[in-house]
PDB file of C-alpha atoms in Angstrom:
ATOM      1  CA  UNK Q   1      20.234  19.436   9.856  1.00 88.00           C
ATOM      2  CA  UNK Q   2      18.300  16.250   9.214  1.00 93.00           C
ATOM      3  CA  UNK Q   3      19.271  13.250  11.330  1.00 96.00           C
ATOM      4  CA  UNK Q   4      17.985   9.692  11.331  1.00 97.00           C
ATOM      5  CA  UNK Q   5      18.384   7.623  14.486  1.00 97.00           C
ATOM      6  CA  UNK Q   6      17.550   3.949  14.948  1.00 98.00           C
ATOM      7  CA  UNK Q   7      17.087   2.118  18.229  1.00 98.00           C
ATOM      8  CA  UNK Q   8      15.754  -1.138  19.611  1.00 98.00           C
ATOM      9  CA  UNK Q   9      18.285  -3.654  18.394  1.00 97.00           C
ATOM     10  CA  UNK Q  10      19.561  -6.411  20.617  1.00 98.00           C
ATOM     11  CA  UNK Q  11      20.234 -10.106  21.002  1.00 98.00           C
ATOM     12  CA  UNK Q  12      17.427 -12.636  21.244  1.00 98.00           C
ATOM     13  CA  UNK Q  13      16.968 -16.313  20.612  1.00 98.00           C
ATOM     14  CA  UNK Q  14      15.343 -17.671  17.503  1.00 98.00           C
ATOM     15  CA  UNK Q  15      11.578 -17.326  17.713  1.00 98.00           C
ATOM     16  CA  UNK Q  16      11.805 -14.180  19.765  1.00 98.00           C
ATOM     17  CA  UNK Q  17      10.752 -10.622  18.977  1.00 98.00           C
ATOM     18  CA  UNK Q  18      12.249  -7.176  18.778  1.00 98.00           C
ATOM     19  CA  UNK Q  19      10.825  -3.775  17.989  1.00 98.00           C
ATOM     20  CA  UNK Q  20      12.969  -1.270  16.169  1.00 98.00           C
ATOM     21  CA  UNK Q  21      12.324   2.450  16.089  1.00 98.00           C
ATOM     22  CA  UNK Q  22      13.526   5.103  13.700  1.00 97.00           C
ATOM     23  CA  UNK Q  23      13.122   8.821  14.246  1.00 96.00           C
ATOM     24  CA  UNK Q  24      13.955  11.591  11.809  1.00 95.00           C
ATOM     25  CA  UNK Q  25      14.685  15.006  13.272  1.00 93.00           C
ATOM     26  CA  UNK Q  26      15.373  18.323  11.653  1.00 90.00           C
ATOM     27  CA  UNK Q  27      12.542  17.923   9.162  1.00 88.00           C
ATOM     28  CA  UNK Q  28       9.708  20.362   8.768  1.00 84.00           C
ATOM     29  CA  UNK Q  29       7.239  21.053   6.008  1.00 86.00           C
ATOM     30  CA  UNK Q  30       8.417  18.071   3.973  1.00 91.00           C
ATOM     31  CA  UNK Q  31       6.813  14.860   2.848  1.00 89.00           C
ATOM     32  CA  UNK Q  32       9.082  11.875   2.548  1.00 92.00           C
ATOM     33  CA  UNK Q  33       9.361   8.134   2.884  1.00 94.00           C
ATOM     34  CA  UNK Q  34      11.094   6.165   5.600  1.00 95.00           C
ATOM     35  CA  UNK Q  35      12.364   2.681   4.893  1.00 97.00           C
ATOM     36  CA  UNK Q  36      14.150  -0.142   6.673  1.00 98.00           C
ATOM     37  CA  UNK Q  37      17.176  -1.912   5.255  1.00 98.00           C
ATOM     38  CA  UNK Q  38      19.607  -4.424   6.673  1.00 98.00           C
ATOM     39  CA  UNK Q  39      23.137  -5.456   5.967  1.00 98.00           C
ATOM     40  CA  UNK Q  40      25.364  -8.351   6.861  1.00 97.00           C
ATOM     41  CA  UNK Q  41      29.106  -7.803   6.724  1.00 89.00           C
ATOM     42  CA  UNK Q  42      30.532  -8.067   3.198  1.00 88.00           C
ATOM     43  CA  UNK Q  43      27.073  -8.273   1.645  1.00 94.00           C
ATOM     44  CA  UNK Q  44      24.987  -5.623  -0.033  1.00 96.00           C
ATOM     45  CA  UNK Q  45      22.453  -3.694   1.969  1.00 97.00           C
ATOM     46  CA  UNK Q  46      19.007  -5.142   1.321  1.00 98.00           C
ATOM     47  CA  UNK Q  47      15.528  -3.707   1.515  1.00 98.00           C
ATOM     48  CA  UNK Q  48      13.374  -4.882   4.423  1.00 98.00           C
ATOM     49  CA  UNK Q  49      10.250  -2.765   4.626  1.00 98.00           C
ATOM     50  CA  UNK Q  50       8.654   0.592   3.961  1.00 96.00           C
ATOM     51  CA  UNK Q  51       5.360   2.442   3.927  1.00 93.00           C
ATOM     52  CA  UNK Q  52       4.629   4.023   0.567  1.00 89.00           C
ATOM     53  CA  UNK Q  53       2.807   7.291  -0.024  1.00 83.00           C
ATOM     54  CA  UNK Q  54      -0.681   5.766  -0.036  1.00 86.00           C
ATOM     55  CA  UNK Q  55      -0.031   4.160   3.339  1.00 88.00           C
ATOM     56  CA  UNK Q  56       0.574   0.672   2.013  1.00 93.00           C
ATOM     57  CA  UNK Q  57       3.262  -1.365   3.724  1.00 96.00           C
ATOM     58  CA  UNK Q  58       5.792  -3.202   1.597  1.00 97.00           C
ATOM     59  CA  UNK Q  59       8.034  -6.045   2.741  1.00 98.00           C
ATOM     60  CA  UNK Q  60      10.863  -8.139   1.463  1.00 98.00           C
ATOM     61  CA  UNK Q  61       9.717 -11.687   0.778  1.00 98.00           C
ATOM     62  CA  UNK Q  62      12.028 -13.005   3.476  1.00 98.00           C
ATOM     63  CA  UNK Q  63      10.217 -11.104   6.241  1.00 98.00           C
ATOM     64  CA  UNK Q  64       6.598 -11.177   5.078  1.00 98.00           C
ATOM     65  CA  UNK Q  65       4.262 -12.504   7.724  1.00 98.00           C
ATOM     66  CA  UNK Q  66       6.834 -11.987  10.472  1.00 98.00           C
ATOM     67  CA  UNK Q  67       7.645  -8.267  10.400  1.00 98.00           C
ATOM     68  CA  UNK Q  68       5.174  -5.404  10.673  1.00 98.00           C
ATOM     69  CA  UNK Q  69       6.025  -1.819   9.835  1.00 98.00           C
ATOM     70  CA  UNK Q  70       4.134   1.166  11.202  1.00 96.00           C
ATOM     71  CA  UNK Q  71       4.676   4.869  11.497  1.00 93.00           C
ATOM     72  CA  UNK Q  72       3.725   7.854  13.587  1.00 90.00           C
ATOM     73  CA  UNK Q  73       3.804  10.713  11.125  1.00 81.00           C
ATOM     74  CA  UNK Q  74       3.258  13.320  13.812  1.00 80.00           C
ATOM     75  CA  UNK Q  75       6.482  12.224  15.471  1.00 80.00           C
ATOM     76  CA  UNK Q  76       8.430  11.435  12.278  1.00 90.00           C
ATOM     77  CA  UNK Q  77       8.915   7.948  13.638  1.00 94.00           C
ATOM     78  CA  UNK Q  78       8.749   4.516  12.040  1.00 96.00           C
ATOM     79  CA  UNK Q  79       8.628   1.193  13.834  1.00 97.00           C
ATOM     80  CA  UNK Q  80       9.491  -2.330  12.775  1.00 98.00           C
ATOM     81  CA  UNK Q  81       7.950  -5.088  14.864  1.00 98.00           C
ATOM     82  CA  UNK Q  82       9.929  -8.237  14.230  1.00 98.00           C
ATOM     83  CA  UNK Q  83       8.436 -11.538  15.353  1.00 98.00           C
ATOM     84  CA  UNK Q  84       9.437 -15.161  14.856  1.00 98.00           C
ATOM     85  CA  UNK Q  85      13.005 -14.056  14.395  1.00 98.00           C
ATOM     86  CA  UNK Q  86      15.445 -16.384  12.684  1.00 98.00           C
ATOM     87  CA  UNK Q  87      19.250 -16.541  12.811  1.00 98.00           C
ATOM     88  CA  UNK Q  88      19.289 -15.322   9.204  1.00 97.00           C
ATOM     89  CA  UNK Q  89      17.684 -12.075  10.381  1.00 98.00           C
ATOM     90  CA  UNK Q  90      20.942 -11.234  12.120  1.00 98.00           C
ATOM     91  CA  UNK Q  91      22.197  -7.988  10.617  1.00 98.00           C
ATOM     92  CA  UNK Q  92      22.733  -4.304  11.128  1.00 98.00           C
ATOM     93  CA  UNK Q  93      19.389  -2.657  10.534  1.00 98.00           C
ATOM     94  CA  UNK Q  94      19.366   0.784   8.963  1.00 98.00           C
ATOM     95  CA  UNK Q  95      16.640   3.354   8.525  1.00 98.00           C
ATOM     96  CA  UNK Q  96      16.594   5.754   5.613  1.00 97.00           C
ATOM     97  CA  UNK Q  97      14.681   8.947   4.943  1.00 95.00           C
ATOM     98  CA  UNK Q  98      14.223   9.460   1.213  1.00 94.00           C
ATOM     99  CA  UNK Q  99      11.897  10.518  -1.602  1.00 91.00           C
ATOM    100  CA  UNK Q 100      11.435  14.039  -0.298  1.00 93.00           C
ATOM    101  CA  UNK Q 101       8.941  16.249  -2.078  1.00 94.00           C
ATOM    102  CA  UNK Q 102      10.398  18.666  -4.642  1.00 93.00           C
ATOM    103  CA  UNK Q 103       9.804  21.749  -2.488  1.00 93.00           C
ATOM    104  CA  UNK Q 104      11.770  20.239   0.398  1.00 93.00           C
ATOM    105  CA  UNK Q 105      15.414  21.325   0.852  1.00 92.00           C
ATOM    106  CA  UNK Q 106      16.366  17.629   1.123  1.00 93.00           C
ATOM    107  CA  UNK Q 107      14.860  16.755  -2.247  1.00 93.00           C
ATOM    108  CA  UNK Q 108      16.890  14.186  -4.162  1.00 92.00           C
ATOM    109  CA  UNK Q 109      18.881  13.023  -1.169  1.00 94.00           C
ATOM    110  CA  UNK Q 110      18.888   9.920   1.008  1.00 96.00           C
ATOM    111  CA  UNK Q 111      19.679  10.165   4.697  1.00 96.00           C
ATOM    112  CA  UNK Q 112      20.797   7.070   6.599  1.00 97.00           C
ATOM    113  CA  UNK Q 113      20.989   6.371  10.272  1.00 98.00           C
ATOM    114  CA  UNK Q 114      24.001   4.673  11.831  1.00 98.00           C
ATOM    115  CA  UNK Q 115      22.122   1.428  12.296  1.00 98.00           C
ATOM    116  CA  UNK Q 116      21.094  -0.815  15.154  1.00 98.00           C
ATOM    117  CA  UNK Q 117      22.436  -4.342  15.510  1.00 98.00           C
ATOM    118  CA  UNK Q 118      20.110  -7.324  15.663  1.00 98.00           C
ATOM    119  CA  UNK Q 119      21.589 -10.669  16.633  1.00 98.00           C
ATOM    120  CA  UNK Q 120      19.511 -13.840  16.634  1.00 98.00           C
ATOM    121  CA  UNK Q 121      20.941 -16.988  18.185  1.00 97.00           C
ATOM    122  CA  UNK Q 122      19.773 -20.484  17.348  1.00 94.00           C
TER     123      UNK Q 122
END
């Protein structure tokens, strides 16, 4: 069974850095995309970053220039290096595995992790 697990959240002061990790297990012989999202209580979950199929990184405007996404395909792991953190970055950060290839048994589904909490104090 596919599982997505995030780690690396914590509490830091504004201007600090954190590195989040996301690992997908239970996947074999599939191509897929991993993406980062975040959510503040009572607000919609918003897109943060992803790496698309051609290897290009995409970012929300609010994090461009501060966050860097990378991935280790061999280990089914994605990282999010977050620098120059701001109080408004405080949120639960979620990782999703999605856009599976059509031959994959997970095709058409989205798998979410349970999230990792990031708290930035001013």
